[in-house]
Coordinates of C-alpha atoms in Angstrom, one line a residue:
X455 CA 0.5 -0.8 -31.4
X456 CA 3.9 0.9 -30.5
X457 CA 3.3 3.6 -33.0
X458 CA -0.3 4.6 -31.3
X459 CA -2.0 7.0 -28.9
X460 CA -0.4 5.4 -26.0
X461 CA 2.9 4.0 -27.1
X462 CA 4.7 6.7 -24.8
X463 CA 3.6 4.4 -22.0
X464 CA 4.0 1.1 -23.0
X465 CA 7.1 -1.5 -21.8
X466 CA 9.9 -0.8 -23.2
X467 CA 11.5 -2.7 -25.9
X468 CA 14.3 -5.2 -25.4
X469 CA 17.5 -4.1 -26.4
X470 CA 20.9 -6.4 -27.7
X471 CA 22.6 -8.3 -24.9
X472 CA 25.4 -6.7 -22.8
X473 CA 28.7 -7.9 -22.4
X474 CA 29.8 -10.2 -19.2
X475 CA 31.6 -7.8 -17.4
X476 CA 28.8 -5.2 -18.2
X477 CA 26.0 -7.3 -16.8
X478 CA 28.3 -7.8 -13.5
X479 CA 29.0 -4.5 -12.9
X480 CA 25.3 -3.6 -14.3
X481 CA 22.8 -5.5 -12.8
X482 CA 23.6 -4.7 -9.0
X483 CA 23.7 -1.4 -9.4
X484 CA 20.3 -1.3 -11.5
X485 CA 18.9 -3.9 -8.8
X486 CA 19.7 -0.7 -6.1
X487 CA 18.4 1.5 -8.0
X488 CA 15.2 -0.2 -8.8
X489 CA 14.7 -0.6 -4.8
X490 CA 15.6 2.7 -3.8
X491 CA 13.3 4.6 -6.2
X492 CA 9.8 2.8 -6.0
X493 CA 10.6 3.0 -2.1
X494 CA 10.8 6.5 -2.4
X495 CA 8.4 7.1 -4.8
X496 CA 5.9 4.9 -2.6
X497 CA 6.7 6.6 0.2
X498 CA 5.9 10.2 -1.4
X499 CA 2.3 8.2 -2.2
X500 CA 1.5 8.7 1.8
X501 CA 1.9 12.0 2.0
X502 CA -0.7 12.6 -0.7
X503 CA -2.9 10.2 0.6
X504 CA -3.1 10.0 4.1
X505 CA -2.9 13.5 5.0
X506 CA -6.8 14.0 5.6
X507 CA -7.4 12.0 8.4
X508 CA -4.5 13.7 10.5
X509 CA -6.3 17.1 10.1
X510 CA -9.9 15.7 9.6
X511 CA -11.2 17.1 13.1
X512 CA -9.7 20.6 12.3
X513 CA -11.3 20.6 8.7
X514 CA -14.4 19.7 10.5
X515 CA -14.3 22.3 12.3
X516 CA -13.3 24.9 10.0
X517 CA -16.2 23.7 7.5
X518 CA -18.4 22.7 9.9
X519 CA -18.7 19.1 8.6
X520 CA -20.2 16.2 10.6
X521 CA -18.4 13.1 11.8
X522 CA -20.8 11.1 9.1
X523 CA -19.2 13.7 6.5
X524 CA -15.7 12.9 7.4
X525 CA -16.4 9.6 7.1
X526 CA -17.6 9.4 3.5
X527 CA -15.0 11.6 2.2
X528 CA -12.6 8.6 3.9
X529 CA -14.8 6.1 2.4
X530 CA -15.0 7.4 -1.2
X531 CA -11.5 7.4 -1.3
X532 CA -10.6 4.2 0.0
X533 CA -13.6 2.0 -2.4
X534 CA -11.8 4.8 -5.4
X535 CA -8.2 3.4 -4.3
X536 CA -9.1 0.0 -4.0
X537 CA -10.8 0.3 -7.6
X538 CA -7.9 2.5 -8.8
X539 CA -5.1 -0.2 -7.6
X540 CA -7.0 -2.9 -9.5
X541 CA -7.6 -1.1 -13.3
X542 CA -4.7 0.7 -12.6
X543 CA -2.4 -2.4 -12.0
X544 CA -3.8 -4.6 -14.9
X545 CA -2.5 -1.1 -16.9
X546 CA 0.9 -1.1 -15.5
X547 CA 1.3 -4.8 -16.5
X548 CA 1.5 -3.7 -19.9
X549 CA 3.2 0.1 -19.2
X550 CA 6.6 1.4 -18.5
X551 CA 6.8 2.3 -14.9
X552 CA 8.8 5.2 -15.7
X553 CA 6.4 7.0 -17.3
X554 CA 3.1 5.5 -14.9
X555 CA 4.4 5.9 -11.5
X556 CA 5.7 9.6 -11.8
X557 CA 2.8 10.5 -13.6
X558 CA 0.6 8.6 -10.8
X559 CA 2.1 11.1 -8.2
X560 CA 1.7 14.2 -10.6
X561 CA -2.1 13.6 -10.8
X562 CA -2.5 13.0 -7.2
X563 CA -0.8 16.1 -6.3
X564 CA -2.7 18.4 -8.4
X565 CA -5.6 16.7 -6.4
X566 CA -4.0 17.9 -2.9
X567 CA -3.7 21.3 -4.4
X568 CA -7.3 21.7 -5.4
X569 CA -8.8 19.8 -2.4
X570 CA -7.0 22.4 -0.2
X571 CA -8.0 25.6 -2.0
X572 CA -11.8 24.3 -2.2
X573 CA -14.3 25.0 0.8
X574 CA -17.2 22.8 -0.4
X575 CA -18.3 19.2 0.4
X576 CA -19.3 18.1 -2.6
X577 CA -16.1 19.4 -4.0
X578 CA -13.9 17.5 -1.3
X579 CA -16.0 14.1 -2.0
X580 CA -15.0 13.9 -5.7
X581 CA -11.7 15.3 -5.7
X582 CA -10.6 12.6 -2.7
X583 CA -12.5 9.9 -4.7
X584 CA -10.2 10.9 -7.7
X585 CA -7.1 11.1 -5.3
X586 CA -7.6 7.6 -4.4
X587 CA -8.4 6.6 -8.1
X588 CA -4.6 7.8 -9.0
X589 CA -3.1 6.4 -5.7
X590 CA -3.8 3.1 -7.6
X591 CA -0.8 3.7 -9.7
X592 CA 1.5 3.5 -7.0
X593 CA 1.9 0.0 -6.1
X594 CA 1.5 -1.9 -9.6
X595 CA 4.3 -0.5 -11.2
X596 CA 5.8 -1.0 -7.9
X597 CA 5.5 -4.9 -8.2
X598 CA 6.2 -4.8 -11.5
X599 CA 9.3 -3.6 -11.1
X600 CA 10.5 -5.6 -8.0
X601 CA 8.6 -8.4 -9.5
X602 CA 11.4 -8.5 -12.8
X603 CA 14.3 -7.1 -11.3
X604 CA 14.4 -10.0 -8.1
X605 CA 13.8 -13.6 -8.1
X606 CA 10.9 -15.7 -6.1
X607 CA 14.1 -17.1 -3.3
X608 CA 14.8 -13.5 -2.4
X609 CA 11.4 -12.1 -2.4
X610 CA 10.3 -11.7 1.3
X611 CA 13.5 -10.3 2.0
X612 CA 13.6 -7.5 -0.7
X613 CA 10.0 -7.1 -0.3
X614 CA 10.0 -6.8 3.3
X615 CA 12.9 -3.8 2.7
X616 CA 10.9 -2.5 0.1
X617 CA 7.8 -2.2 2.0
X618 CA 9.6 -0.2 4.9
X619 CA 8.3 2.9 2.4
X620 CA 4.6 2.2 3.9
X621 CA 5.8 2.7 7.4
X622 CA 8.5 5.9 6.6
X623 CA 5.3 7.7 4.3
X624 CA 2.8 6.6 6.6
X625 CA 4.9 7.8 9.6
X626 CA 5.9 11.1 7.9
X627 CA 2.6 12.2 6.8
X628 CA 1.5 12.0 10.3
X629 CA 4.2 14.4 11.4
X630 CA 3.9 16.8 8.1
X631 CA 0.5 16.9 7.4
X632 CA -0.1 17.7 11.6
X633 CA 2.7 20.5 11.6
X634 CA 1.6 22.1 8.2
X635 CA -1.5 22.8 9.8
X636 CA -0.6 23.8 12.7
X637 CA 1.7 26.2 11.7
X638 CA 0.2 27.5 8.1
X639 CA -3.5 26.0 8.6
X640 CA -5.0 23.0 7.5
X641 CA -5.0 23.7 3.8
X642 CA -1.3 23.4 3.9
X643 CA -1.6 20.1 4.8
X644 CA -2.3 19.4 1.3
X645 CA -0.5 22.1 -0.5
X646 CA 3.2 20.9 1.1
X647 CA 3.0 17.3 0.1
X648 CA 1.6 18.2 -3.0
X649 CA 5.0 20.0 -4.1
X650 CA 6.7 17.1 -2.3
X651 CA 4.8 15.0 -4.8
X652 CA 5.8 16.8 -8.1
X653 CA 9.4 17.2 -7.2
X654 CA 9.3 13.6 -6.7
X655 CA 7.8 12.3 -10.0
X656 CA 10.4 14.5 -12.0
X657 CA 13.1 12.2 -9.2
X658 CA 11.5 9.0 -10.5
X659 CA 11.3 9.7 -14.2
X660 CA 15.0 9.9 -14.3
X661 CA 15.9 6.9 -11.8
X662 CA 13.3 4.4 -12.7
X663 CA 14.3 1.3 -15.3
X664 CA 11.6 -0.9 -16.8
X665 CA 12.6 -4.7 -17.3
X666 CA 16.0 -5.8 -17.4
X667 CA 15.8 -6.8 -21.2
X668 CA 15.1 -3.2 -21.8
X669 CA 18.5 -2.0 -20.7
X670 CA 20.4 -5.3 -22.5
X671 CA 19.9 -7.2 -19.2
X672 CA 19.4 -11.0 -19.2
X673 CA 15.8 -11.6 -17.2
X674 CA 16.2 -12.4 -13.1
X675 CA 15.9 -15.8 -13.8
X676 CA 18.7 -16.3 -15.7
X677 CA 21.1 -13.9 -13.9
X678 CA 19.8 -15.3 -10.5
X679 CA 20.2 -19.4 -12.0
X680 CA 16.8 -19.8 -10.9
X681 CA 15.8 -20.9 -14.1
X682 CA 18.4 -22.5 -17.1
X683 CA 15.7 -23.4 -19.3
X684 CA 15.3 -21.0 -22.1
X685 CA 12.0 -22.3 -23.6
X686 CA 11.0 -21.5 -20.2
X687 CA 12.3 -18.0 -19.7
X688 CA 11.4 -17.0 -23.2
X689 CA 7.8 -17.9 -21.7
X690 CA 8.3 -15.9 -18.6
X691 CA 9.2 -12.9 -19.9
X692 CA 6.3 -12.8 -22.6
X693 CA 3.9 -10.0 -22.7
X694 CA 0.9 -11.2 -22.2
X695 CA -2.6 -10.0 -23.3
X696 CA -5.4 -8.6 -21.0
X697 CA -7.5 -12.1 -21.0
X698 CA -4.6 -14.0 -20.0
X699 CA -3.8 -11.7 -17.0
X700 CA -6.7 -10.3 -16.0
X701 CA -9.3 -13.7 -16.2
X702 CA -6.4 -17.0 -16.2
X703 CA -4.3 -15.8 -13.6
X704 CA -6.0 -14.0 -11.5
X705 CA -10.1 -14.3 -11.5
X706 CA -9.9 -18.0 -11.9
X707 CA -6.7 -18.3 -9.1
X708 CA -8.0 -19.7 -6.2
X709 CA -5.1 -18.3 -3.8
X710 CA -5.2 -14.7 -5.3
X711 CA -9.7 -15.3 -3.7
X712 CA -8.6 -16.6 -0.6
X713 CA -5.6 -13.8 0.0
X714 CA -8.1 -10.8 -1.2
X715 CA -11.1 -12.0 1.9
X716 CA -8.4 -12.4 4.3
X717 CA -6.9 -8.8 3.5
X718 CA -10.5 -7.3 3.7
X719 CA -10.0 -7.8 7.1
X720 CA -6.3 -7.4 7.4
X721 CA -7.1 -4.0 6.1
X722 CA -9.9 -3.1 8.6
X723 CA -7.0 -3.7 11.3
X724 CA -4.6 -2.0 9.7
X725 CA -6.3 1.7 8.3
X726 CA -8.4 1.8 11.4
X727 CA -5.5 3.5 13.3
X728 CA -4.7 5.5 10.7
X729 CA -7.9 6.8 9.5
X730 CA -9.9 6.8 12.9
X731 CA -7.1 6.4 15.4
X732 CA -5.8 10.5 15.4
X733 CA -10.0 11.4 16.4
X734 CA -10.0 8.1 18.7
X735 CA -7.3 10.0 20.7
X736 CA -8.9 13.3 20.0
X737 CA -11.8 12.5 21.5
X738 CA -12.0 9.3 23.7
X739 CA -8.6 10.4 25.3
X740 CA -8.2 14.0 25.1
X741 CA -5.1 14.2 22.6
X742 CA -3.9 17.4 21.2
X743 CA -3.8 17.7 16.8
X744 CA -0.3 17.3 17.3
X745 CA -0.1 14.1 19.4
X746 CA -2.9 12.8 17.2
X747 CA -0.1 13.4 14.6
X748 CA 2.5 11.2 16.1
X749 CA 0.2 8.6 16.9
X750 CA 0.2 7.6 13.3
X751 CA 4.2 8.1 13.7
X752 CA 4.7 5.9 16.1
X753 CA 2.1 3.3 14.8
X754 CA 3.7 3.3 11.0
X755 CA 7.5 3.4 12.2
X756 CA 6.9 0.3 14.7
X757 CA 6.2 -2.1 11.7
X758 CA 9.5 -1.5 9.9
X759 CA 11.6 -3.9 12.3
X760 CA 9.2 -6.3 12.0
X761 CA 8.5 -6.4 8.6
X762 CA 12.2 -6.8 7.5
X763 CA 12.4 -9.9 10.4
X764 CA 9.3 -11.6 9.2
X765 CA 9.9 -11.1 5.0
X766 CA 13.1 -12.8 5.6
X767 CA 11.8 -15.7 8.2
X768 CA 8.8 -16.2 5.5
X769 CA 11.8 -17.1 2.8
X770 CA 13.4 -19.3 5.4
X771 CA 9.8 -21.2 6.0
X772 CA 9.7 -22.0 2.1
X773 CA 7.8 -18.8 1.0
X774 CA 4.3 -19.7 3.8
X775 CA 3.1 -16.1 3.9
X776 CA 0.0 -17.0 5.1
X777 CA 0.9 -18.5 8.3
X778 CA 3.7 -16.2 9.0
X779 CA 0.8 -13.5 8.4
X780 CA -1.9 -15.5 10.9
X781 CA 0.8 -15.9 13.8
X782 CA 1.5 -12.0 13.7
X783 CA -2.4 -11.6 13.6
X784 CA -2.8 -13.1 17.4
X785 CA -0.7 -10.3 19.2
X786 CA -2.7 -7.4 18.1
X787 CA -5.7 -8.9 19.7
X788 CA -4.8 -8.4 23.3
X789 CA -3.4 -5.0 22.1
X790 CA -6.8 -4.0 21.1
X791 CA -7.9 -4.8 24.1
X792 CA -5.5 -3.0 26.0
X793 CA -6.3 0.1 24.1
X794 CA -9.9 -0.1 25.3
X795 CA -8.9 -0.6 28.9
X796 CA -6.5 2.3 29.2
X797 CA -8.0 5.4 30.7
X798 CA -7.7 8.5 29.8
X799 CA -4.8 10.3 30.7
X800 CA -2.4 7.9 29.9
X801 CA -1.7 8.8 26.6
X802 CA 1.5 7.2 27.0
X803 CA -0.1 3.7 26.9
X804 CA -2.0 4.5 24.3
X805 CA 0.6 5.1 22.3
X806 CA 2.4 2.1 23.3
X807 CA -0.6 -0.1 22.0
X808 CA -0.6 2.1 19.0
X809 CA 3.0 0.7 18.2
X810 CA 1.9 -3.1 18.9
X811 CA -0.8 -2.9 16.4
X812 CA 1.6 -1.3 13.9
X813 CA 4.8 -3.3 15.0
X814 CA 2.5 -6.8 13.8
X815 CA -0.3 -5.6 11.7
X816 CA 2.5 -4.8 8.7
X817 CA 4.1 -7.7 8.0
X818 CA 1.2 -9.4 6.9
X819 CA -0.3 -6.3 5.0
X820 CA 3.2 -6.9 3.1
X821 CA 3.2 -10.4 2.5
X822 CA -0.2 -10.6 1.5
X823 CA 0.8 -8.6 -1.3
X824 CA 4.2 -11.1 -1.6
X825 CA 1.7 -14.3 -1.7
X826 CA 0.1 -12.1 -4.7
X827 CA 3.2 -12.2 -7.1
X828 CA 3.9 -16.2 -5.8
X829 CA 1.0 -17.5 -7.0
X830 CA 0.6 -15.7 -10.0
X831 CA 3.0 -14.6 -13.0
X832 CA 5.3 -11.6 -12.9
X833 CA 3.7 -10.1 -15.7
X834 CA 0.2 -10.1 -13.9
X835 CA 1.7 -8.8 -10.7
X836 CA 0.1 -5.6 -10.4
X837 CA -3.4 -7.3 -11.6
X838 CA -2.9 -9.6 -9.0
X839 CA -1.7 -7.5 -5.6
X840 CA -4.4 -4.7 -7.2
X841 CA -7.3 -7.4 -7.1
X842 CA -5.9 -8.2 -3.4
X843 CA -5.9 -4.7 -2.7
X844 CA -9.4 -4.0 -4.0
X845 CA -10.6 -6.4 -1.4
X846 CA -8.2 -4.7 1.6
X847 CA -10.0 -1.3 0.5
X848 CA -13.4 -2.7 0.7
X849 CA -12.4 -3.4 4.1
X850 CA -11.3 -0.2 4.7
X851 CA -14.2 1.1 2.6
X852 CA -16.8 -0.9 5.5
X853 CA -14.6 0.9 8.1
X854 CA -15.0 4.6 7.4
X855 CA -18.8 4.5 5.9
X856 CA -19.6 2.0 9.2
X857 CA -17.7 4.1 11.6
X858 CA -19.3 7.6 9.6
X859 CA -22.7 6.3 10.3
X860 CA -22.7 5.7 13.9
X861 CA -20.8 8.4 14.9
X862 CA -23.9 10.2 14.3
X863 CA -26.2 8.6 16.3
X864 CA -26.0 9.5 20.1
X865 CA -25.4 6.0 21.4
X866 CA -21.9 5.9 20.1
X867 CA -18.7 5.9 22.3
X868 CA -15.8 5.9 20.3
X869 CA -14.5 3.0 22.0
X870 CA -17.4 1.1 19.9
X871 CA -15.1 1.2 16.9
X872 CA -12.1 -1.1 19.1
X873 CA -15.1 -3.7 18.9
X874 CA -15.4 -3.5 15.5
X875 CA -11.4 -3.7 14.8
X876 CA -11.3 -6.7 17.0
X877 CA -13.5 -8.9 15.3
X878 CA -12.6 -7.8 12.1
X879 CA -8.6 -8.9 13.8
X880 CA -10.5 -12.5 14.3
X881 CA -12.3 -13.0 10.7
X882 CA -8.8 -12.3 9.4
X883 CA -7.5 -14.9 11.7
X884 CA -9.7 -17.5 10.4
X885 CA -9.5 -16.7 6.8
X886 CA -5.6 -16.8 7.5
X887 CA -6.5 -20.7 8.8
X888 CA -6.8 -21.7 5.0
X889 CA -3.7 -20.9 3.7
X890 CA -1.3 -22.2 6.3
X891 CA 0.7 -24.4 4.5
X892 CA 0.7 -23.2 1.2
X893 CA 4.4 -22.1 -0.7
X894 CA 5.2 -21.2 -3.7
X895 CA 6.5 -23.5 -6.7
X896 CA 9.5 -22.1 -7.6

């Protein structure tokens, strides 16, 4: 199998054992490595993704597109991304992330660069269906790597760092893709991150590791003392085939169905300030492109304190990411609610509410994903946080085709969609319900 089409890709071999001294001085410096380069490389994943909905008035107006327009070209690309992060992460389970991350962020940024220079709908529609397609092969080979390289006791808290790359991407995209067009026009809002993209993949392709074993590593488990049975590692770190991943442990998981419906709505929470929230401001409050901009700034960066607080507090509560994720749930109710009573004018308050929503709704977009990898194997990591991610995109999916449809009727206010993202913030409250005392088995 090594020796065919696709063996450039594949996991890397293991190679001999190391030396003591070599694995101490080794293995924390690889572990760094290994964090710092899929957060960077995941954060490089924003700007090539959410960059449309921070200039979608302007390219409405430059193309004359309707609201319902702008909202399939949202949809298509968040049903393609949550189909793309499910193939894609049963194929990083059995790839090198080395080779399948930087090329992920090569194919998306030829996307940016052709979506800018094209004029036509039709055009737009498929090339940001296949953007989001390829944004699927960020975050597998993202869990796949943290997933080897750091054991189940440490996860929240690595993970919660780790995740930080959502917030710094999210944030920055806000900020470049807004400027780009303000300054160049809206077609650089494509072309910019795209070279940010390729400069980054070439980055990653050199700093990336696969497993430990492929660098003459022991496996987490063992370096960590997690596990001392070596029946049992040997097991653990076995390759396994498609059925084993793809139908044992994951369609047949019970916790991997109940985490994927509660992040349908998790997700409507969280993308409806990113995708919607700039033209909320735009045109229920009044907002300039550029303050439409840092709205997604604010409202990405106000999740990175929390998310490193409540990752580590999950670890401390015996690994219970569901309820840590229901409790922050609550608090973005009554900021909801606040954003629909603020008039307009007060931009400032808005703002504010933004960086509630985002301050709570990321932890438990991050530990959703965590719960993912607990109840399932490492090697079916990316199967398993891609099959919880289709179901967050089929939440944001509803979102952008709901929200597309009735903006073109003349009954809507834009203050019908904080409706919408409130009770989508309570079925994710009740779903939450179920899994309130599970934990992990480590």
């Amino acid at each position: 199998m090594r020796n065919g089409l696709f063996s450039w890709i594949l996991p890397s071999p293991s190679k001999p054992l190391r030396s003591e001294s070599e694995i101490r001085t080794l293995y924390p410096k690889f572990r760094w490595r290994i964090l710092e380069a899929t957060f960077l490389g995941y954060s490089v994943f924003y700007t090539v993704r959410n960059n449309f909905p921070v200039v979608s008035k302007e390219i409405g107006q430059a193309l004359s597109y309707s609201q319902e327009q702008i909202g399939n070209i949202l949809a298509i690309t968040a049903i393609s991304y949550g189909i793309g992060k499910f193939l894609m992460g049963v194929l990083s389970d059995r790839s090198n992330p080395k080779i399948f991350m930087p090329l992920g962020l090569v194919l998306t940024g030829i996307c940016n660069i052709c979506f800018g220079a094209s004029s036509d709908y039709q055009t737009h529609l498929i090339l940001w269906g296949l953007n989001g397609l390829f944004q699927g092969m960020g975050w597998p080979p993202c869990g796949r790597s943290l997933g080897h390289w750091f054991s189940v006791k440490e996860r929240g808290e690595k993970f919660a760092v780790w995740n930080i790359a959502h917030n710094v991407g999210g944030g920055l995209v806000g900020v470049i893709a807004a400027y780009s067009a303000s300054w160049f026009g809206w077609r650089n809002a494509f072309y910019i991150p795209a070279a940010l993209s390729f400069l980054t993949a070439i980055y990653l392709h050199f700093r990336l590791l696969d497993t430990p074993q492929s660098v003459g590593l022991p496996s987490i488990e063992e370096y960590s003392g997690t596990e001392t049975d070596s029946a049992k590692v040997s097991e653990s770190e076995r390759e396994l085939s498609f059925k084993e991943i793809f139908i044992d442990l994951v369609l047949l998981n019970k916790y991997i169905w109940v985490f994927a419906i509660a992040n349908f709505f998790v997700y409507i929470v969280r993308y409806s300030l990113t995708d919607w929230g700039p033209s909320y401001l735009k045109f229920a409050k009044g907002a300039s492109l550029e303050k439409g901009g840092i709205s997604t700034l604010i409202y990405e960066f106000a999740g990175i304190g929390s998310t490193l607080l409540v990752g580590w507090y999950s670890d401390k509560v015996g690994g219970k990411r569901g309820l840590v994720s229901l409790v922050c749930m609550v608090p973005i109710l009554f900021a909801l609610f606040g954003i629909l009573l603020v008039p307009s004018g007060y931009l400032w308050a808005d703002l504010t509410l933004f960086g509630v929503v985002g301050f709570f709704i990321y932890p438990p977009v991050m530990l959703l994903g965590v719960a993912g990898l607990d109840f399932t194997s490492k090697k079916a990591v990316g199967t398993a946080a891609g099959f919880i991610g289709l179901f967050g995109y089929l939440g944001r999916t509803a979102l952008s085709k709901g929200l597309g449809w009735m903006s073109s009727y003349p009954w809507f206010r834009w203050e019908h969609s904080i409706f919408i993202i409130f009770a989508s913030a309570i079925l994710a409250i009740i779903f939450l319900a179920f899994t309130w005392n599970w934990k992990p088995k480590h």
